[in-house]
């Protein structure tokens, strides 16, 4: 098995929204904001090559949205999904599986593209797309709070293509979903977000998605304003971070603009940041 970090570009979001009730005077120490209170964030995906399977975890925001939409998120940087795949010798047509942790636009937007006639189609024509029934229903019948993040053009064409399959949820954990992959289900950010845990070179690497967007979110009260059930996120983070510290998990950070990987450790009072790595080296 081989793993590759796939950078798809950067965007900006309001720092207050990203850290909820935590005062700016505290969160800006780890995530400095610009004059508009916006912080830069990565849209970093993970590629797993395992025998005849080439699985992409999340897809970034994509390129199909119009300028009116994209200007709200200040896309920047030179990285794209295609460039990052090519840097490792791959093409999007090589992808056999697309694992979508959840269906917010910055995680699944790149799953769908426009063809020459302006119609929507899967961007990975040879891939199976993986979600779960609970989250799919949540996303296709969105609540008012999340409606702006669940864009039908990102979601419905996946099912219409016939390329969609569901992973069965069995409580908070589903084991051995794929070879060397377990899933932790987290419901605080959104219903049935899937956090994949990959056994790799004697370690457990966890693709953190929005359970832990950055190292700045390690303290338990640092919960995003976007989370639908913030108290549940807090308890899910506590459970997960205690386990990650005890078992020395490698945490792959999808949104951290500075760090690709980190580990955590048990401090005197709480779980805290241990090691960071700005590049993908295992």
PDB file of N, CA, C and O in Angstrom, residues 149-212:
ATOM      1  N   UNK A 149     -24.521  24.544   2.301  1.00  0.00           N
ATOM      2  CA  UNK A 149     -23.334  23.705   2.132  1.00  0.00           C
ATOM      3  C   UNK A 149     -23.620  22.442   1.328  1.00  0.00           C
ATOM      4  O   UNK A 149     -22.689  21.820   0.805  1.00  0.00           O
ATOM      5  N   UNK A 150     -24.886  22.046   1.245  1.00  0.00           N
ATOM      6  CA  UNK A 150     -25.282  20.860   0.484  1.00  0.00           C
ATOM      7  C   UNK A 150     -25.842  21.310  -0.864  1.00  0.00           C
ATOM      8  O   UNK A 150     -27.030  21.643  -0.971  1.00  0.00           O
ATOM      9  N   UNK A 151     -25.004  21.353  -1.866  1.00  0.00           N
ATOM     10  CA  UNK A 151     -25.414  21.819  -3.185  1.00  0.00           C
ATOM     11  C   UNK A 151     -25.869  20.639  -4.035  1.00  0.00           C
ATOM     12  O   UNK A 151     -25.121  19.677  -4.221  1.00  0.00           O
ATOM     13  N   UNK A 152     -27.082  20.718  -4.545  1.00  0.00           N
ATOM     14  CA  UNK A 152     -27.650  19.569  -5.257  1.00  0.00           C
ATOM     15  C   UNK A 152     -26.817  19.163  -6.465  1.00  0.00           C
ATOM     16  O   UNK A 152     -26.757  17.986  -6.820  1.00  0.00           O
ATOM     17  N   UNK A 153     -26.136  20.138  -7.112  1.00  0.00           N
ATOM     18  CA  UNK A 153     -25.322  19.791  -8.274  1.00  0.00           C
ATOM     19  C   UNK A 153     -24.069  18.997  -7.898  1.00  0.00           C
ATOM     20  O   UNK A 153     -23.451  18.359  -8.750  1.00  0.00           O
ATOM     21  N   UNK A 154     -23.696  19.033  -6.618  1.00  0.00           N
ATOM     22  CA  UNK A 154     -22.580  18.213  -6.134  1.00  0.00           C
ATOM     23  C   UNK A 154     -23.007  16.798  -5.769  1.00  0.00           C
ATOM     24  O   UNK A 154     -22.162  15.905  -5.676  1.00  0.00           O
ATOM     25  N   UNK A 155     -24.293  16.621  -5.518  1.00  0.00           N
ATOM     26  CA  UNK A 155     -24.772  15.398  -4.879  1.00  0.00           C
ATOM     27  C   UNK A 155     -25.610  14.522  -5.803  1.00  0.00           C
ATOM     28  O   UNK A 155     -25.300  13.349  -6.026  1.00  0.00           O
ATOM     29  N   UNK A 156     -26.679  15.098  -6.360  1.00  0.00           N
ATOM     30  CA  UNK A 156     -27.626  14.291  -7.124  1.00  0.00           C
ATOM     31  C   UNK A 156     -27.019  13.613  -8.347  1.00  0.00           C
ATOM     32  O   UNK A 156     -27.372  12.460  -8.649  1.00  0.00           O
ATOM     33  N   UNK A 157     -26.100  14.259  -9.090  1.00  0.00           N
ATOM     34  CA  UNK A 157     -25.526  13.567 -10.254  1.00  0.00           C
ATOM     35  C   UNK A 157     -24.757  12.294  -9.904  1.00  0.00           C
ATOM     36  O   UNK A 157     -24.600  11.422 -10.760  1.00  0.00           O
ATOM     37  N   UNK A 158     -24.282  12.185  -8.677  1.00  0.00           N
ATOM     38  CA  UNK A 158     -23.587  10.963  -8.268  1.00  0.00           C
ATOM     39  C   UNK A 158     -24.556   9.785  -8.300  1.00  0.00           C
ATOM     40  O   UNK A 158     -24.262   8.721  -8.851  1.00  0.00           O
ATOM     41  N   UNK A 159     -25.733   9.982  -7.717  1.00  0.00           N
ATOM     42  CA  UNK A 159     -26.731   8.917  -7.694  1.00  0.00           C
ATOM     43  C   UNK A 159     -27.299   8.657  -9.086  1.00  0.00           C
ATOM     44  O   UNK A 159     -27.491   7.494  -9.489  1.00  0.00           O
ATOM     45  N   UNK A 160     -27.529   9.722  -9.834  1.00  0.00           N
ATOM     46  CA  UNK A 160     -28.091   9.577 -11.176  1.00  0.00           C
ATOM     47  C   UNK A 160     -27.156   8.809 -12.101  1.00  0.00           C
ATOM     48  O   UNK A 160     -27.608   8.145 -13.040  1.00  0.00           O
ATOM     49  N   UNK A 161     -25.872   8.870 -11.842  1.00  0.00           N
ATOM     50  CA  UNK A 161     -24.883   8.189 -12.685  1.00  0.00           C
ATOM     51  C   UNK A 161     -24.865   6.684 -12.463  1.00  0.00           C
ATOM     52  O   UNK A 161     -24.323   5.937 -13.286  1.00  0.00           O
ATOM     53  N   UNK A 162     -25.412   6.215 -11.344  1.00  0.00           N
ATOM     54  CA  UNK A 162     -25.351   4.806 -10.995  1.00  0.00           C
ATOM     55  C   UNK A 162     -24.038   4.394 -10.349  1.00  0.00           C
ATOM     56  O   UNK A 162     -23.807   3.206 -10.113  1.00  0.00           O
ATOM     57  N   UNK A 163     -23.187   5.366 -10.026  1.00  0.00           N
ATOM     58  CA  UNK A 163     -21.869   5.066  -9.468  1.00  0.00           C
ATOM     59  C   UNK A 163     -21.843   5.135  -7.939  1.00  0.00           C
ATOM     60  O   UNK A 163     -20.805   4.930  -7.328  1.00  0.00           O
ATOM     61  N   UNK A 164     -22.986   5.392  -7.307  1.00  0.00           N
ATOM     62  CA  UNK A 164     -23.054   5.562  -5.860  1.00  0.00           C
ATOM     63  C   UNK A 164     -23.281   4.231  -5.148  1.00  0.00           C
ATOM     64  O   UNK A 164     -24.126   3.433  -5.545  1.00  0.00           O
ATOM     65  N   UNK A 165     -22.506   4.028  -4.067  1.00  0.00           N
ATOM     66  CA  UNK A 165     -22.736   2.909  -3.161  1.00  0.00           C
ATOM     67  C   UNK A 165     -22.689   3.410  -1.729  1.00  0.00           C
ATOM     68  O   UNK A 165     -22.016   4.403  -1.438  1.00  0.00           O
ATOM     69  N   UNK A 166     -23.399   2.703  -0.850  1.00  0.00           N
ATOM     70  CA  UNK A 166     -23.449   3.095   0.550  1.00  0.00           C
ATOM     71  C   UNK A 166     -22.646   2.144   1.423  1.00  0.00           C
ATOM     72  O   UNK A 166     -22.687   0.922   1.233  1.00  0.00           O
ATOM     73  N   UNK A 167     -21.942   2.713   2.371  1.00  0.00           N
ATOM     74  CA  UNK A 167     -21.281   1.956   3.428  1.00  0.00           C
ATOM     75  C   UNK A 167     -22.283   1.791   4.564  1.00  0.00           C
ATOM     76  O   UNK A 167     -22.963   2.753   4.949  1.00  0.00           O
ATOM     77  N   UNK A 168     -22.397   0.596   5.081  1.00  0.00           N
ATOM     78  CA  UNK A 168     -23.341   0.340   6.168  1.00  0.00           C
ATOM     79  C   UNK A 168     -22.743   0.794   7.495  1.00  0.00           C
ATOM     80  O   UNK A 168     -21.616   0.450   7.840  1.00  0.00           O
ATOM     81  N   UNK A 169     -23.519   1.586   8.222  1.00  0.00           N
ATOM     82  CA  UNK A 169     -23.078   2.041   9.536  1.00  0.00           C
ATOM     83  C   UNK A 169     -23.517   1.056  10.615  1.00  0.00           C
ATOM     84  O   UNK A 169     -24.689   0.695  10.690  1.00  0.00           O
ATOM     85  N   UNK A 170     -22.556   0.675  11.456  1.00  0.00           N
ATOM     86  CA  UNK A 170     -22.851  -0.221  12.584  1.00  0.00           C
ATOM     87  C   UNK A 170     -22.404   0.455  13.875  1.00  0.00           C
ATOM     88  O   UNK A 170     -21.302   0.228  14.353  1.00  0.00           O
ATOM     89  N   UNK A 171     -23.242   1.343  14.412  1.00  0.00           N
ATOM     90  CA  UNK A 171     -22.861   2.081  15.610  1.00  0.00           C
ATOM     91  C   UNK A 171     -21.858   3.174  15.282  1.00  0.00           C
ATOM     92  O   UNK A 171     -21.874   3.754  14.188  1.00  0.00           O
ATOM     93  N   UNK A 172     -20.945   3.457  16.226  1.00  0.00           N
ATOM     94  CA  UNK A 172     -19.978   4.529  16.008  1.00  0.00           C
ATOM     95  C   UNK A 172     -18.777   4.068  15.190  1.00  0.00           C
ATOM     96  O   UNK A 172     -18.069   4.883  14.614  1.00  0.00           O
ATOM     97  N   UNK A 173     -18.571   2.745  15.131  1.00  0.00           N
ATOM     98  CA  UNK A 173     -17.457   2.197  14.370  1.00  0.00           C
ATOM     99  C   UNK A 173     -17.960   1.166  13.370  1.00  0.00           C
ATOM    100  O   UNK A 173     -18.837   0.383  13.681  1.00  0.00           O
ATOM    101  N   UNK A 174     -17.385   1.183  12.188  1.00  0.00           N
ATOM    102  CA  UNK A 174     -17.576   0.103  11.238  1.00  0.00           C
ATOM    103  C   UNK A 174     -16.189  -0.396  10.857  1.00  0.00           C
ATOM    104  O   UNK A 174     -15.366   0.371  10.355  1.00  0.00           O
ATOM    105  N   UNK A 175     -15.927  -1.652  11.125  1.00  0.00           N
ATOM    106  CA  UNK A 175     -14.586  -2.206  10.954  1.00  0.00           C
ATOM    107  C   UNK A 175     -14.437  -2.891   9.599  1.00  0.00           C
ATOM    108  O   UNK A 175     -15.397  -3.409   9.037  1.00  0.00           O
ATOM    109  N   UNK A 176     -13.195  -2.877   9.121  1.00  0.00           N
ATOM    110  CA  UNK A 176     -12.834  -3.612   7.898  1.00  0.00           C
ATOM    111  C   UNK A 176     -13.755  -3.287   6.727  1.00  0.00           C
ATOM    112  O   UNK A 176     -14.207  -4.175   6.003  1.00  0.00           O
ATOM    113  N   UNK A 177     -14.016  -2.000   6.545  1.00  0.00           N
ATOM    114  CA  UNK A 177     -14.867  -1.585   5.427  1.00  0.00           C
ATOM    115  C   UNK A 177     -14.167  -1.887   4.103  1.00  0.00           C
ATOM    116  O   UNK A 177     -14.765  -2.411   3.161  1.00  0.00           O
ATOM    117  N   UNK A 178     -12.907  -1.520   4.036  1.00  0.00           N
ATOM    118  CA  UNK A 178     -12.043  -1.880   2.927  1.00  0.00           C
ATOM    119  C   UNK A 178     -10.782  -2.491   3.530  1.00  0.00           C
ATOM    120  O   UNK A 178     -10.586  -2.463   4.743  1.00  0.00           O
ATOM    121  N   UNK A 179      -9.930  -3.036   2.716  1.00  0.00           N
ATOM    122  CA  UNK A 179      -8.687  -3.595   3.198  1.00  0.00           C
ATOM    123  C   UNK A 179      -7.907  -2.547   3.981  1.00  0.00           C
ATOM    124  O   UNK A 179      -7.571  -1.484   3.452  1.00  0.00           O
ATOM    125  N   UNK A 180      -7.663  -2.823   5.265  1.00  0.00           N
ATOM    126  CA  UNK A 180      -6.887  -1.938   6.145  1.00  0.00           C
ATOM    127  C   UNK A 180      -7.586  -0.624   6.495  1.00  0.00           C
ATOM    128  O   UNK A 180      -6.934   0.318   6.952  1.00  0.00           O
ATOM    129  N   UNK A 181      -8.898  -0.533   6.300  1.00  0.00           N
ATOM    130  CA  UNK A 181      -9.616   0.715   6.577  1.00  0.00           C
ATOM    131  C   UNK A 181     -10.804   0.456   7.506  1.00  0.00           C
ATOM    132  O   UNK A 181     -11.681  -0.357   7.199  1.00  0.00           O
ATOM    133  N   UNK A 182     -10.823   1.157   8.653  1.00  0.00           N
ATOM    134  CA  UNK A 182     -11.978   1.211   9.542  1.00  0.00           C
ATOM    135  C   UNK A 182     -12.575   2.609   9.468  1.00  0.00           C
ATOM    136  O   UNK A 182     -11.914   3.560   9.033  1.00  0.00           O
ATOM    137  N   UNK A 183     -13.809   2.755   9.924  1.00  0.00           N
ATOM    138  CA  UNK A 183     -14.471   4.072   9.893  1.00  0.00           C
ATOM    139  C   UNK A 183     -15.030   4.413  11.266  1.00  0.00           C
ATOM    140  O   UNK A 183     -15.727   3.613  11.888  1.00  0.00           O
ATOM    141  N   UNK A 184     -14.716   5.622  11.713  1.00  0.00           N
ATOM    142  CA  UNK A 184     -15.318   6.214  12.904  1.00  0.00           C
ATOM    143  C   UNK A 184     -16.398   7.182  12.429  1.00  0.00           C
ATOM    144  O   UNK A 184     -16.129   8.078  11.626  1.00  0.00           O
ATOM    145  N   UNK A 185     -17.627   6.994  12.887  1.00  0.00           N
ATOM    146  CA  UNK A 185     -18.734   7.872  12.501  1.00  0.00           C
ATOM    147  C   UNK A 185     -18.896   8.976  13.548  1.00  0.00           C
ATOM    148  O   UNK A 185     -18.990   8.699  14.744  1.00  0.00           O
ATOM    149  N   UNK A 186     -18.936  10.215  13.080  1.00  0.00           N
ATOM    150  CA  UNK A 186     -19.076  11.371  13.967  1.00  0.00           C
ATOM    151  C   UNK A 186     -20.293  12.183  13.535  1.00  0.00           C
ATOM    152  O   UNK A 186     -20.464  12.482  12.346  1.00  0.00           O
ATOM    153  N   UNK A 187     -21.136  12.554  14.481  1.00  0.00           N
ATOM    154  CA  UNK A 187     -22.412  13.197  14.170  1.00  0.00           C
ATOM    155  C   UNK A 187     -22.503  14.657  14.610  1.00  0.00           C
ATOM    156  O   UNK A 187     -23.527  15.297  14.389  1.00  0.00           O
ATOM    157  N   UNK A 188     -21.456  15.193  15.219  1.00  0.00           N
ATOM    158  CA  UNK A 188     -21.542  16.554  15.729  1.00  0.00           C
ATOM    159  C   UNK A 188     -21.471  17.606  14.644  1.00  0.00           C
ATOM    160  O   UNK A 188     -22.225  18.585  14.655  1.00  0.00           O
ATOM    161  N   UNK A 189     -20.557  17.428  13.696  1.00  0.00           N
ATOM    162  CA  UNK A 189     -20.427  18.403  12.606  1.00  0.00           C
ATOM    163  C   UNK A 189     -21.618  18.308  11.667  1.00  0.00           C
ATOM    164  O   UNK A 189     -22.241  19.307  11.311  1.00  0.00           O
ATOM    165  N   UNK A 190     -21.920  17.107  11.271  1.00  0.00           N
ATOM    166  CA  UNK A 190     -23.062  16.802  10.419  1.00  0.00           C
ATOM    167  C   UNK A 190     -23.392  15.331  10.635  1.00  0.00           C
ATOM    168  O   UNK A 190     -22.577  14.581  11.165  1.00  0.00           O
ATOM    169  N   UNK A 191     -24.563  14.921  10.245  1.00  0.00           N
ATOM    170  CA  UNK A 191     -24.981  13.538  10.487  1.00  0.00           C
ATOM    171  C   UNK A 191     -24.092  12.533   9.750  1.00  0.00           C
ATOM    172  O   UNK A 191     -23.910  12.614   8.535  1.00  0.00           O
ATOM    173  N   UNK A 192     -23.542  11.582  10.506  1.00  0.00           N
ATOM    174  CA  UNK A 192     -22.817  10.436   9.949  1.00  0.00           C
ATOM    175  C   UNK A 192     -21.640  10.823   9.060  1.00  0.00           C
ATOM    176  O   UNK A 192     -21.422  10.249   7.994  1.00  0.00           O
ATOM    177  N   UNK A 193     -20.867  11.813   9.515  1.00  0.00           N
ATOM    178  CA  UNK A 193     -19.587  12.090   8.862  1.00  0.00           C
ATOM    179  C   UNK A 193     -18.678  10.866   9.070  1.00  0.00           C
ATOM    180  O   UNK A 193     -18.630  10.297  10.159  1.00  0.00           O
ATOM    181  N   UNK A 194     -17.970  10.455   8.034  1.00  0.00           N
ATOM    182  CA  UNK A 194     -17.127   9.271   8.104  1.00  0.00           C
ATOM    183  C   UNK A 194     -15.657   9.663   8.223  1.00  0.00           C
ATOM    184  O   UNK A 194     -15.142  10.404   7.387  1.00  0.00           O
ATOM    185  N   UNK A 195     -15.005   9.157   9.262  1.00  0.00           N
ATOM    186  CA  UNK A 195     -13.589   9.435   9.514  1.00  0.00           C
ATOM    187  C   UNK A 195     -12.816   8.137   9.296  1.00  0.00           C
ATOM    188  O   UNK A 195     -12.837   7.241  10.149  1.00  0.00           O
ATOM    189  N   UNK A 196     -12.137   7.991   8.150  1.00  0.00           N
ATOM    190  CA  UNK A 196     -11.437   6.736   7.869  1.00  0.00           C
ATOM    191  C   UNK A 196     -10.119   6.604   8.629  1.00  0.00           C
ATOM    192  O   UNK A 196      -9.363   7.579   8.764  1.00  0.00           O
ATOM    193  N   UNK A 197      -9.869   5.411   9.127  1.00  0.00           N
ATOM    194  CA  UNK A 197      -8.632   5.095   9.832  1.00  0.00           C
ATOM    195  C   UNK A 197      -7.928   3.992   9.060  1.00  0.00           C
ATOM    196  O   UNK A 197      -8.486   2.906   8.859  1.00  0.00           O
ATOM    197  N   UNK A 198      -6.705   4.278   8.628  1.00  0.00           N
ATOM    198  CA  UNK A 198      -5.988   3.414   7.703  1.00  0.00           C
ATOM    199  C   UNK A 198      -4.775   2.808   8.395  1.00  0.00           C
ATOM    200  O   UNK A 198      -3.940   3.529   8.949  1.00  0.00           O
ATOM    201  N   UNK A 199      -4.680   1.493   8.373  1.00  0.00           N
ATOM    202  CA  UNK A 199      -3.494   0.804   8.901  1.00  0.00           C
ATOM    203  C   UNK A 199      -2.404   0.864   7.845  1.00  0.00           C
ATOM    204  O   UNK A 199      -2.576   0.352   6.731  1.00  0.00           O
ATOM    205  N   UNK A 200      -1.275   1.500   8.207  1.00  0.00           N
ATOM    206  CA  UNK A 200      -0.246   1.786   7.208  1.00  0.00           C
ATOM    207  C   UNK A 200       1.135   1.746   7.845  1.00  0.00           C
ATOM    208  O   UNK A 200       1.418   2.515   8.764  1.00  0.00           O
ATOM    209  N   UNK A 201       1.958   0.826   7.389  1.00  0.00           N
ATOM    210  CA  UNK A 201       3.339   0.702   7.855  1.00  0.00           C
ATOM    211  C   UNK A 201       3.430   0.613   9.380  1.00  0.00           C
ATOM    212  O   UNK A 201       4.268   1.262  10.009  1.00  0.00           O
ATOM    213  N   UNK A 202       2.540  -0.182   9.955  1.00  0.00           N
ATOM    214  CA  UNK A 202       2.559  -0.383  11.392  1.00  0.00           C
ATOM    215  C   UNK A 202       1.965   0.741  12.206  1.00  0.00           C
ATOM    216  O   UNK A 202       1.994   0.709  13.442  1.00  0.00           O
ATOM    217  N   UNK A 203       1.405   1.746  11.552  1.00  0.00           N
ATOM    218  CA  UNK A 203       0.774   2.882  12.221  1.00  0.00           C
ATOM    219  C   UNK A 203      -0.697   2.958  11.836  1.00  0.00           C
ATOM    220  O   UNK A 203      -1.145   2.310  10.878  1.00  0.00           O
ATOM    221  N   UNK A 204      -1.448   3.779  12.548  1.00  0.00           N
ATOM    222  CA  UNK A 204      -2.815   4.112  12.159  1.00  0.00           C
ATOM    223  C   UNK A 204      -2.838   5.570  11.734  1.00  0.00           C
ATOM    224  O   UNK A 204      -2.539   6.466  12.531  1.00  0.00           O
ATOM    225  N   UNK A 205      -3.148   5.802  10.467  1.00  0.00           N
ATOM    226  CA  UNK A 205      -3.287   7.160   9.942  1.00  0.00           C
ATOM    227  C   UNK A 205      -4.763   7.471   9.815  1.00  0.00           C
ATOM    228  O   UNK A 205      -5.524   6.681   9.248  1.00  0.00           O
ATOM    229  N   UNK A 206      -5.178   8.616  10.342  1.00  0.00           N
ATOM    230  CA  UNK A 206      -6.592   8.982  10.365  1.00  0.00           C
ATOM    231  C   UNK A 206      -6.804  10.244   9.528  1.00  0.00           C
ATOM    232  O   UNK A 206      -6.156  11.270   9.744  1.00  0.00           O
ATOM    233  N   UNK A 207      -7.693  10.137   8.555  1.00  0.00           N
ATOM    234  CA  UNK A 207      -8.079  11.284   7.723  1.00  0.00           C
ATOM    235  C   UNK A 207      -9.139  12.060   8.492  1.00  0.00           C
ATOM    236  O   UNK A 207     -10.285  11.629   8.614  1.00  0.00           O
ATOM    237  N   UNK A 208      -8.774  13.239   9.015  1.00  0.00           N
ATOM    238  CA  UNK A 208      -9.575  13.883  10.045  1.00  0.00           C
ATOM    239  C   UNK A 208     -10.804  14.633   9.535  1.00  0.00           C
ATOM    240  O   UNK A 208     -11.699  14.953  10.312  1.00  0.00           O
ATOM    241  N   UNK A 209     -10.855  14.965   8.231  1.00  0.00           N
ATOM    242  CA  UNK A 209     -12.000  15.699   7.684  1.00  0.00           C
ATOM    243  C   UNK A 209     -12.352  16.884   8.599  1.00  0.00           C
ATOM    244  O   UNK A 209     -11.473  17.647   8.982  1.00  0.00           O
ATOM    245  N   UNK A 210     -13.633  17.006   8.996  1.00  0.00           N
ATOM    246  CA  UNK A 210     -14.034  18.149   9.822  1.00  0.00           C
ATOM    247  C   UNK A 210     -14.231  17.794  11.293  1.00  0.00           C
ATOM    248  O   UNK A 210     -14.758  18.607  12.056  1.00  0.00           O
ATOM    249  N   UNK A 211     -13.795  16.610  11.702  1.00  0.00           N
ATOM    250  CA  UNK A 211     -13.764  16.336  13.138  1.00  0.00           C
ATOM    251  C   UNK A 211     -12.635  17.130  13.787  1.00  0.00           C
ATOM    252  O   UNK A 211     -12.779  17.624  14.909  1.00  0.00           O
ATOM    253  N   UNK A 212     -11.524  17.286  13.073  1.00  0.00           N
ATOM    254  CA  UNK A 212     -10.398  18.090  13.540  1.00  0.00           C
ATOM    255  C   UNK A 212      -9.817  18.803  12.323  1.00  0.00           C
ATOM    256  O   UNK A 212      -8.907  18.300  11.671  1.00  0.00           O
TER     257      UNK A 212
END
